[in-house]
Tab-separated table of C-alpha atoms in Angstrom:
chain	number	residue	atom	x	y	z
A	1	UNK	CA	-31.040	16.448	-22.840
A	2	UNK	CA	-31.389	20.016	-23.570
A	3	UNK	CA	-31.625	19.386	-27.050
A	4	UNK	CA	-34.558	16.938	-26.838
A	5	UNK	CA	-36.322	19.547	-24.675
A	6	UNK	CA	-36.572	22.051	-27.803
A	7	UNK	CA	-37.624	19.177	-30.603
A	8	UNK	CA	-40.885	19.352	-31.202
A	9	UNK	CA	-43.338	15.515	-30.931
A	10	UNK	CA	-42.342	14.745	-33.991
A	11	UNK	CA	-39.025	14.943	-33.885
A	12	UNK	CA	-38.869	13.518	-30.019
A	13	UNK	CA	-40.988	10.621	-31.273
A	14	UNK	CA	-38.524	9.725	-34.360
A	15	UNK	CA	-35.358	10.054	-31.954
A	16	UNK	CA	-37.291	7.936	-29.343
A	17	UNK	CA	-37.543	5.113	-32.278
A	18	UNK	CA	-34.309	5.419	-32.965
A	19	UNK	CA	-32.931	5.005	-30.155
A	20	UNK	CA	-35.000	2.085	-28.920
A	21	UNK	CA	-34.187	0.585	-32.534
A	22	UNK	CA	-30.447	0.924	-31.732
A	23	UNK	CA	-30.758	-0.170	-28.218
A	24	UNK	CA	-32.627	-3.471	-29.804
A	25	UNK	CA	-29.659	-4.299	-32.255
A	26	UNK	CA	-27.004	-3.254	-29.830
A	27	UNK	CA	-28.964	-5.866	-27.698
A	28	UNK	CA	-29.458	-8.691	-29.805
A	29	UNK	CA	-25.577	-8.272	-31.029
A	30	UNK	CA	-23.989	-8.813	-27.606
A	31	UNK	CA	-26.513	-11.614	-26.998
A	32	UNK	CA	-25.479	-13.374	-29.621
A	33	UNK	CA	-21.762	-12.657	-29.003
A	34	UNK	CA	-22.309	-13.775	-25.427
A	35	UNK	CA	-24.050	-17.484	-26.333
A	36	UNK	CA	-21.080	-17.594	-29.322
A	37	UNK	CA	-18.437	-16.988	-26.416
A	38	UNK	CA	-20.235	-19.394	-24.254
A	39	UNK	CA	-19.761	-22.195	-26.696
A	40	UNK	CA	-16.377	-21.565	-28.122
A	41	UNK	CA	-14.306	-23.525	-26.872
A	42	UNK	CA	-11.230	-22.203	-24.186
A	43	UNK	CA	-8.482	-23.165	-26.764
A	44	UNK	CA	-9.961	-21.020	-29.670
A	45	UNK	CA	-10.554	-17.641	-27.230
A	46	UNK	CA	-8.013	-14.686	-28.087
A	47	UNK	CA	-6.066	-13.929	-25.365
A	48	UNK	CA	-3.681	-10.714	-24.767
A	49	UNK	CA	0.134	-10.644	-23.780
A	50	UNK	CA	0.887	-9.583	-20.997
A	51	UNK	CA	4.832	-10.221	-20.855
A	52	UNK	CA	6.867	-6.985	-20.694
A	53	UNK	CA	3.648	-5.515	-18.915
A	54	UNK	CA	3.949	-3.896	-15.510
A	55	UNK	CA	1.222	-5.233	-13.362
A	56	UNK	CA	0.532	-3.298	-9.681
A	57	UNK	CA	-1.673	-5.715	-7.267
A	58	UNK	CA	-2.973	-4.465	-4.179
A	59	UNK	CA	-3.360	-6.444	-1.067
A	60	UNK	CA	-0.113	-8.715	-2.656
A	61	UNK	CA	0.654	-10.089	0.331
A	62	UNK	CA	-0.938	-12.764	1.177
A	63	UNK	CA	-4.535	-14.469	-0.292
A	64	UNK	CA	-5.730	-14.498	-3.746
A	65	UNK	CA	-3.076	-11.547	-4.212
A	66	UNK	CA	0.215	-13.696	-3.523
A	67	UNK	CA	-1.320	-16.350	-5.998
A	68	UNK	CA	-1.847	-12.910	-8.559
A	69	UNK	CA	1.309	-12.305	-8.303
A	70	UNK	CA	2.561	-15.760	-8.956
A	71	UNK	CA	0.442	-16.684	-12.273
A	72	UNK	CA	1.204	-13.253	-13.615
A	73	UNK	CA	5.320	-13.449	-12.875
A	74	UNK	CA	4.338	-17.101	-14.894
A	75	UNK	CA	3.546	-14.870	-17.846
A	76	UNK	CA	6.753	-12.700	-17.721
A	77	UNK	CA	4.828	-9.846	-16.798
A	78	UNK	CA	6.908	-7.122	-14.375
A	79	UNK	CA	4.978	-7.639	-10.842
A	80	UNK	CA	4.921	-4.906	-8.071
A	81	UNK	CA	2.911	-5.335	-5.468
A	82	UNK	CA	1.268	-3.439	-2.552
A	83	UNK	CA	0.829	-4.087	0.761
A	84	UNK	CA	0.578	-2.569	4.452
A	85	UNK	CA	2.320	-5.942	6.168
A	86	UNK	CA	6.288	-5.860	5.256
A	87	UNK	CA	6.489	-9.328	6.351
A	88	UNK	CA	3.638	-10.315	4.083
A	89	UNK	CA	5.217	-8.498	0.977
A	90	UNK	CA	8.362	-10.337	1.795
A	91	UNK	CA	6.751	-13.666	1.959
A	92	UNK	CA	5.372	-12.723	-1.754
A	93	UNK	CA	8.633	-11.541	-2.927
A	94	UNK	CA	10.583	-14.466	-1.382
A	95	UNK	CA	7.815	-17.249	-3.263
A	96	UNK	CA	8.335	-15.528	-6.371
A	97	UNK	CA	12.034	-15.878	-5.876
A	98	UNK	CA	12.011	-19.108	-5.485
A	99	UNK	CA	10.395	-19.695	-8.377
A	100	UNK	CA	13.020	-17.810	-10.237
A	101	UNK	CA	10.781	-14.332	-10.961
A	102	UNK	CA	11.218	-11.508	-9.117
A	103	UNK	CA	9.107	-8.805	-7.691
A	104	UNK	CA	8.910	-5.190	-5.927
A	105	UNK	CA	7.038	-5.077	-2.714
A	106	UNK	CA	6.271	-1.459	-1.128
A	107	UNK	CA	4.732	-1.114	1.986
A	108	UNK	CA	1.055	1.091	1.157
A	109	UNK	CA	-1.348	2.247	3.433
A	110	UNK	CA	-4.392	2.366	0.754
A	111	UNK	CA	-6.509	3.934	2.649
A	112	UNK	CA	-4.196	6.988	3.124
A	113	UNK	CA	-4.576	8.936	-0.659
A	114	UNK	CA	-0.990	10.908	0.200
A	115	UNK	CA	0.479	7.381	0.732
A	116	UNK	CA	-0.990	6.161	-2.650
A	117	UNK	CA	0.045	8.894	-4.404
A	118	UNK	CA	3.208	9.578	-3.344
A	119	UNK	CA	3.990	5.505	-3.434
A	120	UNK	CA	2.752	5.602	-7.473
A	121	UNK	CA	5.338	8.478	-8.331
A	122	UNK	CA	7.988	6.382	-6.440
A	123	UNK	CA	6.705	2.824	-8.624
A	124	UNK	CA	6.643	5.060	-12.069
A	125	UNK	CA	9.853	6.364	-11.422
A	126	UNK	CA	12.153	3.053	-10.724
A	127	UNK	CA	10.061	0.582	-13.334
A	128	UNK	CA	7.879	2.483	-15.310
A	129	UNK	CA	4.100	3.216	-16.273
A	130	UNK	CA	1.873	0.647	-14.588
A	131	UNK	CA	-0.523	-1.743	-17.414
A	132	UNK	CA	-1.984	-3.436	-15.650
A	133	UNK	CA	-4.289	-2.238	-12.033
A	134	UNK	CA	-5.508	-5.575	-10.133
A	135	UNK	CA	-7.234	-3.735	-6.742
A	136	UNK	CA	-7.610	-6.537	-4.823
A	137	UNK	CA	-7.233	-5.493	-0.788
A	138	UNK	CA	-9.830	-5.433	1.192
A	139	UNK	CA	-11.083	-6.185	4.595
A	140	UNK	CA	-13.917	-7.389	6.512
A	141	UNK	CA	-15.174	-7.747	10.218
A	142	UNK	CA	-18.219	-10.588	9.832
A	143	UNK	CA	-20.248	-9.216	12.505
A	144	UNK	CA	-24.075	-8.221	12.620
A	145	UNK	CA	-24.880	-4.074	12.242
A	146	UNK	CA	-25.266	-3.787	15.867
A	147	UNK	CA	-21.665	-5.687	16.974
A	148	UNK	CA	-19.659	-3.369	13.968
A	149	UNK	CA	-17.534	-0.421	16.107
A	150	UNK	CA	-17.728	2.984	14.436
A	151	UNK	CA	-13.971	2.470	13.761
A	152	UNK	CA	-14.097	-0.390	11.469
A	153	UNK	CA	-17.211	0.666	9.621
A	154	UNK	CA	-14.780	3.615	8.107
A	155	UNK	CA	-11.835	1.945	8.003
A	156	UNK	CA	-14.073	-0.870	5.961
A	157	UNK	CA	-15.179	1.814	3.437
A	158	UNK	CA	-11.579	3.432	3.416
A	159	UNK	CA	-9.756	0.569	2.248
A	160	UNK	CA	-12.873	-1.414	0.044
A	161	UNK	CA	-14.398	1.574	-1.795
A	162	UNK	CA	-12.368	5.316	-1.505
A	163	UNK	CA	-8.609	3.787	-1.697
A	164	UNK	CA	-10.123	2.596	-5.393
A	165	UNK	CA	-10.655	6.499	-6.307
A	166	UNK	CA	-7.102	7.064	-5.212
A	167	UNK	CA	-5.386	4.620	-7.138
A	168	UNK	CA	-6.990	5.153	-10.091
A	169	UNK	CA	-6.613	8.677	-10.183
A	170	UNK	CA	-3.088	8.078	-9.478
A	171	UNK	CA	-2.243	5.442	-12.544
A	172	UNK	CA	-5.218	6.055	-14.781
A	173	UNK	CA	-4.554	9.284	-16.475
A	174	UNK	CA	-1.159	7.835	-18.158
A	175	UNK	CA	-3.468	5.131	-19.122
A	176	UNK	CA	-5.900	7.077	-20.890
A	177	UNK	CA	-3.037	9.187	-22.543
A	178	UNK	CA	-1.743	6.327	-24.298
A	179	UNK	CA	-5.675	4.484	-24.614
A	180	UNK	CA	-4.198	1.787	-22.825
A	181	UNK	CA	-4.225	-0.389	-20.220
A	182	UNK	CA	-6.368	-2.312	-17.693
A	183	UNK	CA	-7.978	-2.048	-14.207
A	184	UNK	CA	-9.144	-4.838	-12.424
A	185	UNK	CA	-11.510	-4.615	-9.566
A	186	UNK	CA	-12.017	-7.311	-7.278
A	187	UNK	CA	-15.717	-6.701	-5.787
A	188	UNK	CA	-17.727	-9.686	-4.513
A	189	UNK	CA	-21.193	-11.646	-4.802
A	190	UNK	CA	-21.794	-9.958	-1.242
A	191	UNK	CA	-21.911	-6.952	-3.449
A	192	UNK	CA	-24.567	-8.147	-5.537
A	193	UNK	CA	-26.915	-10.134	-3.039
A	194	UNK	CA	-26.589	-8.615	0.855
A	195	UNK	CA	-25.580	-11.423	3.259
A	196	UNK	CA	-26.144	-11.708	6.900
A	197	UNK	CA	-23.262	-10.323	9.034
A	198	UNK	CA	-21.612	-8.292	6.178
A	199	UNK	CA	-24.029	-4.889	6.313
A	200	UNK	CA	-20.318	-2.825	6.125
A	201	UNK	CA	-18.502	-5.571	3.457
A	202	UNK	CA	-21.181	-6.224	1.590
A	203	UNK	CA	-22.422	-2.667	1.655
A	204	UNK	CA	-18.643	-1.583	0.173
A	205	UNK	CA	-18.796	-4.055	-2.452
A	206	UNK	CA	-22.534	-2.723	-4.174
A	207	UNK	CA	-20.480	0.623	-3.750
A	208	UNK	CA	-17.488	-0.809	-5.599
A	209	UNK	CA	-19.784	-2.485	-8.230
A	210	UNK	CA	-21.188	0.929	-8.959
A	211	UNK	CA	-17.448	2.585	-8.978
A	212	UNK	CA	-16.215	0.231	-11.393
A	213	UNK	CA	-19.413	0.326	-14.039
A	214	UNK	CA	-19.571	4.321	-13.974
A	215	UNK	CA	-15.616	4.382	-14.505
A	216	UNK	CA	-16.307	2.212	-17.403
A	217	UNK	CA	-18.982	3.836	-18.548
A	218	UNK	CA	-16.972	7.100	-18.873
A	219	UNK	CA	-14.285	5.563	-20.309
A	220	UNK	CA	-16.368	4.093	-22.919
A	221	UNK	CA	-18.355	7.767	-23.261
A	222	UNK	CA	-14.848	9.222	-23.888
A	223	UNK	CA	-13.501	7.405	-26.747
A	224	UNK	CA	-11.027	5.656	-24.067
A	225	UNK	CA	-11.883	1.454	-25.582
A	226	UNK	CA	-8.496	0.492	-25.069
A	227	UNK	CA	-8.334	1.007	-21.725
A	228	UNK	CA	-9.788	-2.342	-20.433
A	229	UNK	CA	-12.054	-2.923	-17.130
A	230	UNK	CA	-12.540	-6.369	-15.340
A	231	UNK	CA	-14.954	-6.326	-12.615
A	232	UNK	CA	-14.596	-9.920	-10.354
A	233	UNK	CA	-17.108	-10.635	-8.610
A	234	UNK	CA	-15.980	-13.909	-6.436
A	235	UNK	CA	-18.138	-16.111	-3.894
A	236	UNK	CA	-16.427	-16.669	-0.667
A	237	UNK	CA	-12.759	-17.441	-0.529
A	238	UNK	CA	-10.943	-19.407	1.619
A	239	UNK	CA	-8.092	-17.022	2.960
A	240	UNK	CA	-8.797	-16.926	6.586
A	241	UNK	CA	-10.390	-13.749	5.146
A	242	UNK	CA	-14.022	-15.378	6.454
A	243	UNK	CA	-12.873	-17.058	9.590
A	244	UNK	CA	-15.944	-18.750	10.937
A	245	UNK	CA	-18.058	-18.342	8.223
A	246	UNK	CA	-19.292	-21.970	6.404
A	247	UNK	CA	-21.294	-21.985	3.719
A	248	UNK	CA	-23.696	-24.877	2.739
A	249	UNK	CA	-25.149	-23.783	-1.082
A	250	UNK	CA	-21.622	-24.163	-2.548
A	251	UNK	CA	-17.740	-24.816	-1.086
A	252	UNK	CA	-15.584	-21.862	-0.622
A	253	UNK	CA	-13.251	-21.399	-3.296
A	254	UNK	CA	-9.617	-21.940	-3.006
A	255	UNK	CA	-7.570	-18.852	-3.951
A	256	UNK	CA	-5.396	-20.545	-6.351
A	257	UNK	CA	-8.298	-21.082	-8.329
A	258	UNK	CA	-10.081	-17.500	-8.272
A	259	UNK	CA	-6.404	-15.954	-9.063
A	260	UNK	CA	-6.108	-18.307	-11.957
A	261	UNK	CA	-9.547	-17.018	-13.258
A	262	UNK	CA	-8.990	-13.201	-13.031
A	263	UNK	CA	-5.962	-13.560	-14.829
A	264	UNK	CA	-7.606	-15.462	-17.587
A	265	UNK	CA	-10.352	-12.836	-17.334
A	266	UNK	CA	-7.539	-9.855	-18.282
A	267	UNK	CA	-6.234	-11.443	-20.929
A	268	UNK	CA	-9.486	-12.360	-22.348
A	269	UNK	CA	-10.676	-8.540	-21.374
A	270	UNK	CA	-13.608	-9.797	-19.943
A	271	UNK	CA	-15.924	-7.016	-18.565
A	272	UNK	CA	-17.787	-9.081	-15.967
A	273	UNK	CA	-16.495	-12.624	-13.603
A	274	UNK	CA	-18.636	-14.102	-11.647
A	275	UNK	CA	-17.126	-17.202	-9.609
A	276	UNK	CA	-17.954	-19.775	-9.619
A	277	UNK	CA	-20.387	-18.777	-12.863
A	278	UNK	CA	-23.453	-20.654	-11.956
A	279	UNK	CA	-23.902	-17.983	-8.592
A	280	UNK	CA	-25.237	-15.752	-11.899
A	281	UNK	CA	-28.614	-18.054	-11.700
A	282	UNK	CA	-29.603	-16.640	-8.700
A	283	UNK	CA	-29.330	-12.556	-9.511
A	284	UNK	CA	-32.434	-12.880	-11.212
A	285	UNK	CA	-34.417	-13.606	-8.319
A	286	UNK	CA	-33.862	-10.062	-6.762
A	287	UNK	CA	-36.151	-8.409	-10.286
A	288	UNK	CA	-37.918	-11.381	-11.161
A	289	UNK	CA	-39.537	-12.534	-7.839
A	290	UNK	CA	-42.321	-9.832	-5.834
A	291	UNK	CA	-39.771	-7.510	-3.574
A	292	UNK	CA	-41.896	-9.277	-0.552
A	293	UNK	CA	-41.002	-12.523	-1.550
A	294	UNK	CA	-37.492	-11.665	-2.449
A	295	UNK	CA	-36.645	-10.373	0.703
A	296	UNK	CA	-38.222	-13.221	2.900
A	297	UNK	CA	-36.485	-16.196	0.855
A	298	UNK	CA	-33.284	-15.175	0.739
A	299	UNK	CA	-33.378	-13.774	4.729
A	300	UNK	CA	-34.470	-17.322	5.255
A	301	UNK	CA	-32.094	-18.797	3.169
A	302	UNK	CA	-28.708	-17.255	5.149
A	303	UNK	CA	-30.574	-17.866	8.549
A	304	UNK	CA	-30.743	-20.711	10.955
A	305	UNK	CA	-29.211	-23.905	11.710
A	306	UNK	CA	-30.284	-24.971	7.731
A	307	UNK	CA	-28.659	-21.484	6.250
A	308	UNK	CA	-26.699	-21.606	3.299
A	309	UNK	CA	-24.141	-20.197	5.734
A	310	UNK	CA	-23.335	-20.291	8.950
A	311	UNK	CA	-21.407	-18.361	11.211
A	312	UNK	CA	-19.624	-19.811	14.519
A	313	UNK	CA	-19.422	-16.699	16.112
A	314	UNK	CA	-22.973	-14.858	16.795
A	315	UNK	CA	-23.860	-11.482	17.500
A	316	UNK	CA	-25.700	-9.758	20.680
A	317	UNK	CA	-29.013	-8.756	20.359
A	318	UNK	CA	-29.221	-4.582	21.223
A	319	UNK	CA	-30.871	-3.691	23.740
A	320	UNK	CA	-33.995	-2.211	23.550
């Protein structure tokens, strides 16, 4: 920026070409590459090993993290997981068992950063380097803004948004010294469209959208291409996560399914996952339609008896 300040029109004019020009190229290469990905069939996509490869999920107790767990102990990979419940972890570990893999389960607090740090020392020491980074806990309350308790509006952001800053400063600097490896974050559609009764979940998950692309973008600024992101972006899932919630534009997905998807999405290294895909026909709507109109359709849309989703439970008016 500095630099540009002291060119004179001339110059600023030729470097304002050129960069459009490469922006333009850039542009019509990863289109291209996007439509050729589209069509090529699932057989015929290179995908990564990831036996031998120590894989960390968070939340791997129970949900879309247990199944994790499972499809990547399929793969031979080494799985550890994290979780605050011991009797969840040992449900994990015992499935896995049974299945003939095995896994390490510590009990995390997230949200605490000496926890997280002093847990990844512990996991580094006794197996190794971690490869693979799925950050998949998280927690919700499905109330409206004026039913949400002080409490759970920080312990929401603690554990959906700042425990993400701890655990990747605590296993992404090995990464980078070796240019390799892979973080996974599991954000949410509520983090790209804002849905009634999730003003603190939804608000973490825009906030862990914007995390994830910065970290990527710094990565990529850096000379770091080897270290892989995967930001997942899932509609809702039926864990018991969204008690009470039903939607009516599309069925919940089953967790089996979304954990099946993220792990094809790290060995592809995708960059982006949106599940199911066809929720990406709606983003548009937020630039493309007057901000007016926007914001009316899609309030009307999650409202009411004919709402795309419903909740059981409803909030209090406040008073006043």
């Amino acid at each position: 920026m500095s630099e540009l300040l002291f060119q004179n029109p001339v110059e600023r004019i030729i470097s304002f070409i050129y960069d459009l020009l490469i922006f333009g190229l850039k542009s019509i290469f990863f289109i291209l590459e996007a439509i050729y990905l589209s069509i090529l069939p699932d057989r015929w996509r290179k995908e990564k090993d990831v036996s031998g490869k120590v894989v960390l999920i968070t939340g791997g107790g129970g949900g879309v993290g247990r199944y994790l767990a499972l499809n990547f102990a399929k793969l031979n990979s080494r799985v550890v997981i994290w979780d605050i419940n011991s009797e969840a972890i040992k449900t994990t570990t015992d499935l896995l068992t049974s299945h003939g893999y095995s896994c390490k389960g510590y009990i995390v607090d997230i949200s605490d950063k000496e926890q997280v740090y002093q847990s990844a020392q512990l996991l580094q020491n006794e197996i190794g380097a971690v490869n693979i980074l799925v950050n998949n806990a998280a927690i919700v309350c499905c109330k409206p803004f004026w039913d949400l308790p002080d409490r759970v509006i920080e312990n929401t952001y603690n554990i959906n948004v700042i425990s993400h800053y701890w655990t990747a400063k605590a296993f992404l600097p090995q990464m980078m010294e070796r240019n390799d490896g892979h973080i996974v974050t599991i954000g949410s559609v509520t983090g790209l469209l804002g849905t009634y009764g999730c003003s603190d979940y939804s608000a973490t998950k825009f906030a862990l959208n914007g995390f994830h692309e910065s970290l990527f973008t710094d990565l990529r600024a850096h000379g770091y291409n080897n270290v892989q992101m995967t930001l997942v972006c899932p509609y809702y899932i039926n864990t018991g996560m969204f008690n009470g919630v039903r939607p009516r534009l599309f069925p919940m997905l089953e967790p089996d399914y979304v954990a099946e998807r993220v792990v094809t999405a790290v060995k592809r290294n995708e960059v982006w996952c949106v599940l199911p895909n066809h929720v990406r026909t709606l983003l548009p709507l937020k630039c493309f339609l007057p901000s007016k109109m926007c914001w009316e359709l899609m309030s009307r849309v999650i409202r009411g008896p004919d709402s795309m989703m419903l909740f059981r439970g409803r909030g209090k008016v406040p008073a006043g």
